[in-house]
CSV table of C-alpha atoms in Angstrom, one decimal:
chain,number,residue,atom,x,y,z
P,208,MET,CA,44.0,-31.3,-57.2
P,209,ASP,CA,46.6,-30.0,-54.7
P,210,ARG,CA,45.7,-30.4,-51.1
P,211,LEU,CA,44.3,-27.8,-48.7
P,212,VAL,CA,46.2,-27.4,-45.5
P,213,VAL,CA,44.5,-25.9,-42.5
P,214,ALA,CA,46.4,-25.7,-39.2
P,215,GLY,CA,48.8,-28.4,-40.4
P,216,ARG,CA,46.0,-30.8,-41.4
P,217,GLU,CA,45.7,-31.8,-45.0
P,218,PHE,CA,42.4,-32.2,-47.0
P,219,ASN,CA,41.8,-33.5,-50.5
P,220,SER,CA,38.7,-31.4,-50.9
P,221,ARG,CA,38.5,-27.7,-51.0
P,222,LEU,CA,34.7,-27.6,-50.5
P,223,LEU,CA,33.3,-27.3,-47.0
P,224,VAL,CA,29.7,-28.2,-46.6
P,225,GLY,CA,27.1,-26.9,-44.1
P,226,THR,CA,24.5,-29.4,-42.8
P,227,GLY,CA,21.6,-27.0,-42.3
P,228,LYS,CA,18.3,-26.9,-44.1
P,229,PHE,CA,18.3,-30.4,-45.6
P,230,ALA,CA,14.9,-32.0,-45.9
P,231,SER,CA,16.1,-35.2,-44.2
P,232,SER,CA,19.2,-36.6,-42.6
P,233,GLU,CA,19.3,-39.2,-45.4
P,234,ILE,CA,19.5,-36.5,-48.2
P,235,MET,CA,22.0,-34.6,-46.1
P,236,ALA,CA,24.3,-37.7,-45.8
P,237,LYS,CA,24.1,-38.4,-49.5
P,238,ALA,CA,24.8,-34.8,-50.5
P,239,ILE,CA,27.8,-34.7,-48.2
P,240,GLU,CA,29.1,-37.9,-49.8
P,241,ALA,CA,28.5,-36.5,-53.3
P,242,SER,CA,30.2,-33.3,-52.5
P,243,GLY,CA,33.5,-35.0,-51.7
P,244,THR,CA,33.9,-32.7,-48.7
P,245,GLU,CA,35.9,-33.6,-45.7
P,246,ILE,CA,34.8,-30.8,-43.4
P,247,VAL,CA,31.1,-30.3,-42.4
P,248,THR,CA,29.8,-27.6,-40.2
P,249,VAL,CA,27.2,-28.1,-37.4
P,250,ALA,CA,25.6,-25.8,-34.9
P,251,LEU,CA,25.1,-26.2,-31.1
P,252,ARG,CA,21.6,-25.8,-29.6
P,253,ARG,CA,19.6,-26.6,-26.5
P,254,VAL,CA,18.1,-30.1,-26.4
P,255,ASP,CA,14.4,-29.8,-26.7
P,256,ILE,CA,13.5,-31.6,-23.5
P,257,GLU,CA,9.7,-31.5,-24.2
P,258,ASN,CA,10.1,-33.0,-27.6
P,259,GLU,CA,13.0,-35.4,-27.6
P,260,ASN,CA,13.7,-36.5,-31.2
P,261,ASP,CA,16.3,-38.3,-33.1
P,262,ASP,CA,19.9,-37.0,-33.5
P,263,MET,CA,19.8,-35.7,-37.0
P,264,LEU,CA,23.6,-35.8,-37.2
P,265,SER,CA,24.0,-39.5,-36.4
P,266,ALA,CA,23.9,-40.0,-40.2
P,267,ILE,CA,27.4,-38.3,-40.4
P,268,ASP,CA,30.4,-40.6,-40.1
P,269,ARG,CA,32.7,-38.7,-37.7
P,270,ASN,CA,35.7,-40.8,-38.7
P,271,LYS,CA,35.3,-39.7,-42.3
P,272,TYR,CA,34.4,-36.1,-41.9
P,273,LEU,CA,35.8,-33.4,-39.6
P,274,LEU,CA,32.9,-32.0,-37.7
P,275,LEU,CA,33.4,-28.2,-37.5
P,276,PRO,CA,31.1,-26.7,-34.9
P,277,ASN,CA,30.0,-23.1,-35.5
P,278,THR,CA,29.1,-20.5,-32.9
P,279,SER,CA,25.9,-19.4,-34.7
P,280,GLY,CA,23.5,-17.7,-32.4
P,281,ALA,CA,26.3,-15.9,-30.5
P,282,ARG,CA,25.7,-12.2,-30.3
P,283,ASP,CA,29.0,-11.3,-28.7
P,284,ALA,CA,32.4,-12.6,-27.9
P,285,ASN,CA,31.4,-14.1,-24.5
P,286,GLU,CA,28.6,-16.1,-26.0
P,287,ALA,CA,30.9,-17.3,-28.8
P,288,VAL,CA,33.6,-18.4,-26.3
P,289,ARG,CA,31.0,-20.3,-24.3
P,290,LEU,CA,29.6,-22.1,-27.3
P,291,SER,CA,33.1,-23.0,-28.5
P,292,LYS,CA,33.9,-24.6,-25.1
P,293,LEU,CA,30.7,-26.6,-25.1
P,294,ALA,CA,31.4,-27.7,-28.7
P,295,ARG,CA,34.9,-28.8,-27.7
P,296,ALA,CA,33.5,-30.8,-24.8
P,297,ALA,CA,31.1,-32.4,-27.3
P,298,THR,CA,33.5,-33.2,-30.1
P,299,GLY,CA,36.7,-33.7,-28.1
P,300,ILE,CA,38.4,-31.6,-30.8
P,301,ASN,CA,39.3,-27.9,-30.7
P,302,TRP,CA,38.3,-26.7,-34.2
P,303,VAL,CA,35.6,-24.0,-34.3
P,304,LYS,CA,34.0,-21.9,-36.9
P,305,LEU,CA,33.7,-18.6,-35.1
P,306,GLU,CA,30.7,-16.5,-36.0
P,307,VAL,CA,29.2,-13.6,-34.1
P,308,THR,CA,26.2,-12.3,-35.8
P,309,PRO,CA,24.1,-9.9,-33.6
P,310,ASP,CA,21.9,-8.7,-36.5
P,311,PRO,CA,19.3,-11.4,-37.5
P,312,TYR,CA,18.2,-9.6,-40.7
P,313,TYR,CA,21.5,-9.6,-42.7
P,314,LEU,CA,23.4,-11.9,-40.3
P,315,LEU,CA,26.5,-9.8,-40.9
P,316,PRO,CA,29.3,-10.7,-38.5
P,317,ASP,CA,30.4,-8.2,-35.8
P,318,PRO,CA,34.1,-7.5,-36.5
P,319,VAL,CA,35.0,-6.2,-33.0
P,320,GLU,CA,33.4,-9.1,-31.1
P,321,THR,CA,34.8,-11.6,-33.6
P,322,LEU,CA,38.3,-10.4,-33.2
P,323,ARG,CA,37.9,-10.3,-29.4
P,324,ALA,CA,36.6,-13.9,-29.3
P,325,ALA,CA,39.3,-15.1,-31.7
P,326,GLU,CA,42.0,-13.8,-29.4
P,327,ILE,CA,40.5,-15.5,-26.4
P,328,LEU,CA,40.0,-18.8,-28.2
P,329,VAL,CA,43.4,-18.9,-29.8
P,330,LYS,CA,45.0,-18.4,-26.4
P,331,ASP,CA,42.8,-21.2,-25.1
P,332,GLY,CA,44.2,-23.6,-27.7
P,333,PHE,CA,41.4,-23.5,-30.3
P,334,ILE,CA,41.9,-23.8,-34.0
P,335,VAL,CA,39.8,-20.8,-35.1
P,336,LEU,CA,38.1,-20.3,-38.5
P,337,PRO,CA,36.4,-16.9,-38.2
P,338,TYR,CA,33.4,-16.0,-40.4
P,339,ILE,CA,33.9,-12.3,-41.3
P,340,ASN,CA,32.8,-9.6,-43.6
P,341,ALA,CA,35.1,-9.2,-46.6
P,342,ASP,CA,37.4,-6.8,-44.7
P,343,PRO,CA,41.1,-7.0,-45.7
P,344,VAL,CA,42.2,-5.1,-42.5
P,345,LEU,CA,40.2,-7.4,-40.2
P,346,SER,CA,41.6,-10.4,-42.1
P,347,LYS,CA,45.1,-9.4,-41.2
P,348,ARG,CA,44.2,-8.6,-37.6
P,349,LEU,CA,42.7,-12.1,-37.2
P,350,GLU,CA,45.7,-13.7,-38.9
P,351,ASP,CA,47.9,-11.7,-36.5
P,352,VAL,CA,46.1,-13.1,-33.4
P,353,GLY,CA,46.6,-16.6,-34.8
P,354,THR,CA,43.4,-17.8,-36.6
P,355,ALA,CA,43.8,-20.8,-38.8
P,356,THR,CA,42.0,-19.3,-41.7
P,357,VAL,CA,39.8,-16.3,-42.6
P,358,MET,CA,36.3,-17.0,-43.9
P,359,PRO,CA,35.1,-13.8,-45.7
P,360,LEU,CA,31.5,-13.8,-46.9
P,361,ALA,CA,30.6,-13.5,-50.6
P,362,SER,CA,27.2,-12.1,-49.8
P,363,PRO,CA,24.8,-12.5,-46.8
P,364,ILE,CA,24.3,-16.0,-45.5
P,365,GLY,CA,21.7,-18.0,-47.5
P,366,SER,CA,21.1,-15.2,-50.0
P,367,ASN,CA,22.6,-17.0,-53.0
P,368,GLN,CA,23.7,-13.7,-54.4
P,369,GLY,CA,27.2,-14.8,-55.3
P,370,LEU,CA,30.4,-12.8,-55.1
P,371,ARG,CA,29.1,-9.3,-54.1
P,372,THR,CA,32.3,-8.6,-52.2
P,373,ARG,CA,34.6,-9.4,-55.1
P,374,ALA,CA,37.0,-6.4,-54.9
P,375,SER,CA,37.6,-6.9,-51.2
P,376,LEU,CA,38.0,-10.7,-51.6
P,377,GLU,CA,40.7,-10.1,-54.1
P,378,ILE,CA,42.7,-8.0,-51.6
P,379,ILE,CA,42.2,-10.5,-48.8
P,380,ILE,CA,43.4,-13.3,-51.1
P,381,GLU,CA,46.4,-11.3,-52.2
P,382,GLN,CA,47.4,-10.4,-48.7
P,383,ALA,CA,46.6,-13.6,-46.7
P,384,ASN,CA,49.1,-15.9,-45.2
P,385,VAL,CA,46.4,-18.3,-44.0
P,386,PRO,CA,43.9,-20.1,-46.2
P,387,VAL,CA,41.0,-18.0,-47.4
P,388,VAL,CA,37.7,-19.8,-47.3
P,389,VAL,CA,34.9,-17.9,-49.1
P,390,ASP,CA,31.8,-18.5,-47.0
P,391,ALA,CA,28.2,-17.5,-47.4
P,392,GLY,CA,26.1,-16.4,-50.3
P,393,LEU,CA,27.5,-18.7,-53.0
P,394,GLY,CA,24.4,-19.7,-54.8
P,395,LEU,CA,25.6,-21.5,-57.9
P,396,PRO,CA,28.5,-23.7,-58.8
P,397,SER,CA,29.8,-20.9,-61.1
P,398,HIS,CA,30.1,-18.6,-58.1
P,399,ALA,CA,32.2,-21.2,-56.3
P,400,ALA,CA,34.3,-21.8,-59.5
P,401,ASP,CA,34.7,-18.0,-59.8
P,402,ALA,CA,36.0,-17.7,-56.2
P,403,MET,CA,38.4,-20.6,-56.7
P,404,GLU,CA,39.7,-19.0,-60.0
P,405,MET,CA,40.4,-15.8,-58.0
P,406,GLY,CA,42.6,-17.8,-55.7
P,407,ALA,CA,40.4,-18.6,-52.8
P,408,ASP,CA,41.8,-21.7,-51.0
P,409,ALA,CA,38.4,-23.2,-50.4
P,410,VAL,CA,34.7,-22.3,-50.2
P,411,LEU,CA,31.9,-23.2,-47.8
P,412,VAL,CA,28.4,-24.0,-49.2
P,413,ASN,CA,25.2,-24.9,-47.4
P,414,THR,CA,22.0,-23.3,-48.6
P,415,ALA,CA,22.6,-23.6,-52.4
P,416,ILE,CA,23.1,-27.4,-52.0
P,417,ALA,CA,20.5,-28.1,-49.2
P,418,THR,CA,17.7,-26.2,-50.8
P,419,ALA,CA,18.2,-27.2,-54.4
P,420,GLU,CA,15.5,-29.5,-55.9
P,421,GLU,CA,18.1,-32.2,-56.1
P,422,PRO,CA,20.6,-31.6,-53.3
P,423,VAL,CA,22.7,-34.6,-54.1
P,424,LYS,CA,23.2,-33.7,-57.7
P,425,MET,CA,23.9,-30.0,-56.7
P,426,ALA,CA,26.5,-31.2,-54.2
P,427,GLU,CA,28.3,-33.0,-57.1
P,428,ALA,CA,28.0,-29.9,-59.2
P,429,PHE,CA,29.7,-27.8,-56.5
P,430,LYS,CA,32.4,-30.5,-56.2
P,431,LEU,CA,33.2,-30.3,-59.9
P,432,ALA,CA,33.0,-26.5,-59.9
P,433,VAL,CA,35.5,-26.2,-57.0
P,434,GLU,CA,37.9,-28.6,-58.7
P,435,ALA,CA,37.6,-26.8,-62.0
P,436,GLY,CA,38.1,-23.4,-60.4
P,437,ARG,CA,41.1,-24.6,-58.4
P,438,THR,CA,42.7,-26.3,-61.4
P,439,ALA,CA,42.2,-23.2,-63.5
P,440,TYR,CA,43.8,-21.0,-60.8
P,441,ILE,CA,46.9,-23.1,-60.6
P,442,SER,CA,47.1,-23.3,-64.4
P,443,GLY,CA,47.6,-19.5,-64.6
P,444,ALA,CA,44.7,-17.9,-66.5
P,445,ALA,CA,45.5,-16.1,-69.8
P,446,GLY,CA,44.6,-12.5,-69.4
P,447,ALA,CA,41.6,-10.8,-71.1
P,448,GLY,CA,42.0,-8.3,-73.9
P,449,LYS,CA,39.8,-5.8,-75.7
P,450,ARG,CA,40.6,-6.9,-79.2
P,451,ALA,CA,40.3,-10.3,-80.9
P,452,SER,CA,43.3,-12.5,-81.1
P,453,ALA,CA,42.9,-15.2,-83.8
P,454,SER,CA,43.2,-18.7,-82.7
P,455,SER,CA,43.6,-20.0,-86.3
P,456,PRO,CA,46.4,-19.1,-88.6
P,457,LEU,CA,46.0,-15.8,-90.5
P,458,THR,CA,47.8,-17.1,-93.5
P,459,GLY,CA,47.1,-19.7,-96.2
P,460,PHE,CA,43.5,-18.7,-96.9
P,461,LEU,CA,41.9,-20.3,-100.0
P,462,ARG,CA,41.7,-17.1,-101.9
P,463,ASP,CA,43.9,-14.9,-104.1
P,464,GLU,CA,44.7,-11.5,-102.6
B,31,MET,CA,10.3,-31.4,-3.5
B,32,GLY,CA,13.2,-30.0,-5.5
B,33,VAL,CA,13.6,-27.7,-8.6
B,34,LEU,CA,16.1,-27.6,-11.3
B,35,ARG,CA,16.2,-25.0,-14.0
B,36,VAL,CA,16.7,-27.0,-17.2
B,37,ASN,CA,17.3,-25.2,-20.5
B,38,GLY,CA,15.5,-22.1,-19.1
B,39,GLN,CA,12.5,-24.0,-17.7
B,40,ASP,CA,11.9,-24.9,-14.1
B,41,LYS,CA,11.4,-28.6,-13.6
B,42,GLU,CA,9.9,-29.8,-10.3
B,43,PHE,CA,10.7,-33.1,-8.8
B,44,ALA,CA,9.1,-35.0,-5.9
B,45,ALA,CA,11.7,-35.4,-3.2
B,46,GLU,CA,12.1,-39.2,-3.8
B,47,LYS,CA,12.4,-38.6,-7.6
B,48,PHE,CA,14.9,-35.7,-7.5
B,49,PRO,CA,17.7,-36.7,-9.9
B,50,LEU,CA,20.9,-36.9,-7.9
B,51,THR,CA,23.3,-36.8,-10.9
B,52,VAL,CA,23.4,-35.4,-14.5
B,53,ALA,CA,23.0,-38.9,-15.8
B,54,ALA,CA,19.9,-39.4,-13.6
B,55,LEU,CA,18.4,-36.2,-14.9
B,56,LEU,CA,18.9,-37.3,-18.5
B,57,GLY,CA,17.3,-40.6,-17.7
B,58,GLU,CA,14.3,-38.8,-16.1
B,59,LEU,CA,13.9,-36.5,-19.2
B,60,GLY,CA,14.4,-39.4,-21.6
B,61,VAL,CA,17.3,-37.7,-23.3
B,62,GLU,CA,20.0,-39.8,-25.0
B,63,ALA,CA,23.2,-39.1,-23.1
B,64,ALA,CA,25.6,-40.1,-25.9
B,65,THR,CA,25.1,-36.9,-27.9
B,66,VAL,CA,24.7,-34.4,-25.2
B,67,VAL,CA,27.0,-32.0,-23.4
B,68,ALA,CA,25.9,-30.4,-20.1
B,69,GLU,CA,26.5,-27.2,-18.2
B,70,VAL,CA,25.8,-27.1,-14.5
B,71,ASP,CA,25.7,-23.5,-13.1
B,72,GLY,CA,27.8,-22.4,-16.0
B,73,GLN,CA,30.4,-25.1,-15.6
B,74,ILE,CA,30.8,-27.6,-18.5
B,75,VAL,CA,30.3,-31.3,-17.5
B,76,GLU,CA,31.8,-33.7,-20.0
B,77,ARG,CA,29.8,-36.8,-20.9
B,78,GLU,CA,32.1,-39.2,-19.0
B,79,LYS,CA,31.4,-37.2,-15.8
B,80,PHE,CA,27.6,-37.4,-16.1
B,81,THR,CA,27.3,-40.2,-13.6
B,82,ALA,CA,29.8,-38.6,-11.1
B,83,THR,CA,28.3,-35.1,-11.2
B,84,GLU,CA,25.9,-34.6,-8.4
B,85,LEU,CA,23.0,-32.2,-8.6
B,86,ARG,CA,21.5,-30.0,-5.9
B,87,ASN,CA,18.2,-28.2,-5.6
B,88,GLY,CA,18.0,-24.9,-7.5
B,89,GLN,CA,20.9,-25.5,-9.9
B,90,ARG,CA,20.8,-24.3,-13.5
B,91,ILE,CA,21.4,-27.0,-16.1
B,92,GLU,CA,22.0,-26.5,-19.8
B,93,LEU,CA,21.7,-29.6,-22.0
B,94,VAL,CA,23.0,-29.0,-25.6
B,95,ARG,CA,23.8,-31.0,-28.6
B,96,PHE,CA,24.8,-30.6,-32.2
B,97,VAL,CA,22.1,-29.8,-34.7
B,98,PRO,CA,22.4,-29.2,-38.5
B,99,GLY,CA,23.9,-25.8,-39.3
B,100,GLY,CA,26.0,-23.9,-41.8
């Protein structure tokens, strides 16, 4: 498979994996391994000082995987910028998945605050991967302020509804000059393959892997689906038609006409 | 006696036990420093500065770390 390039850095895998919702850190680590991913997302939260427990993420080898902190929980640009700076202090790297989701019911991203935060963060030297609704105009605006990717949603986070924003995703992919990472709502490997066949540069999956009965096997299924979809995309799909088109010769039948 | 507001909760310390640095506070709370980033009155304190960063009565401390997320 051809390589994904984000902000000048090359990746062999086009599947990004979220680390939330796994039943244990052991299953999480095995699923990450099986997915073939090289980029895993994490969140930043207060330490529970009353109930100090183990660091769930110690199972992730930070030499092998790029830890991509998200700004989940941020309700506006200022909170997202604050979280980004804390994450940078924690990782020592300046990559951030920017998400500003003031509405807890659908967790849809706020486009105005996301754009505002992206501008501030890019100026501050961050490599910004913004999570957005599938809005082609916003995608261009973010690209213009210097984000490294755009990450439009397929459907609401964790909903497993698949490509509900297909028409807008197609426009975003057509117009983008930065990698398009379809994020959120991909519930099945076929959804991921579909997005990749459309020309998405990568996908991000968390819930569909983490909450499967067998997360490690599902991680592998998504790996294969992403590879299949990407390979199909670069192979140039034959178009669909209304009528049949025989695959076998229409001559030499064993009958007399 | 001294008070620090840690992650939104007031923590009271007897005068002789007041943590004089971020590192001392983490020790007092039993929090592993290796995975934590701190903010003192809104200013980020990197891990390597935990022992050098002095604390004063009444300061607001945030202690954060990475957790699983999507």
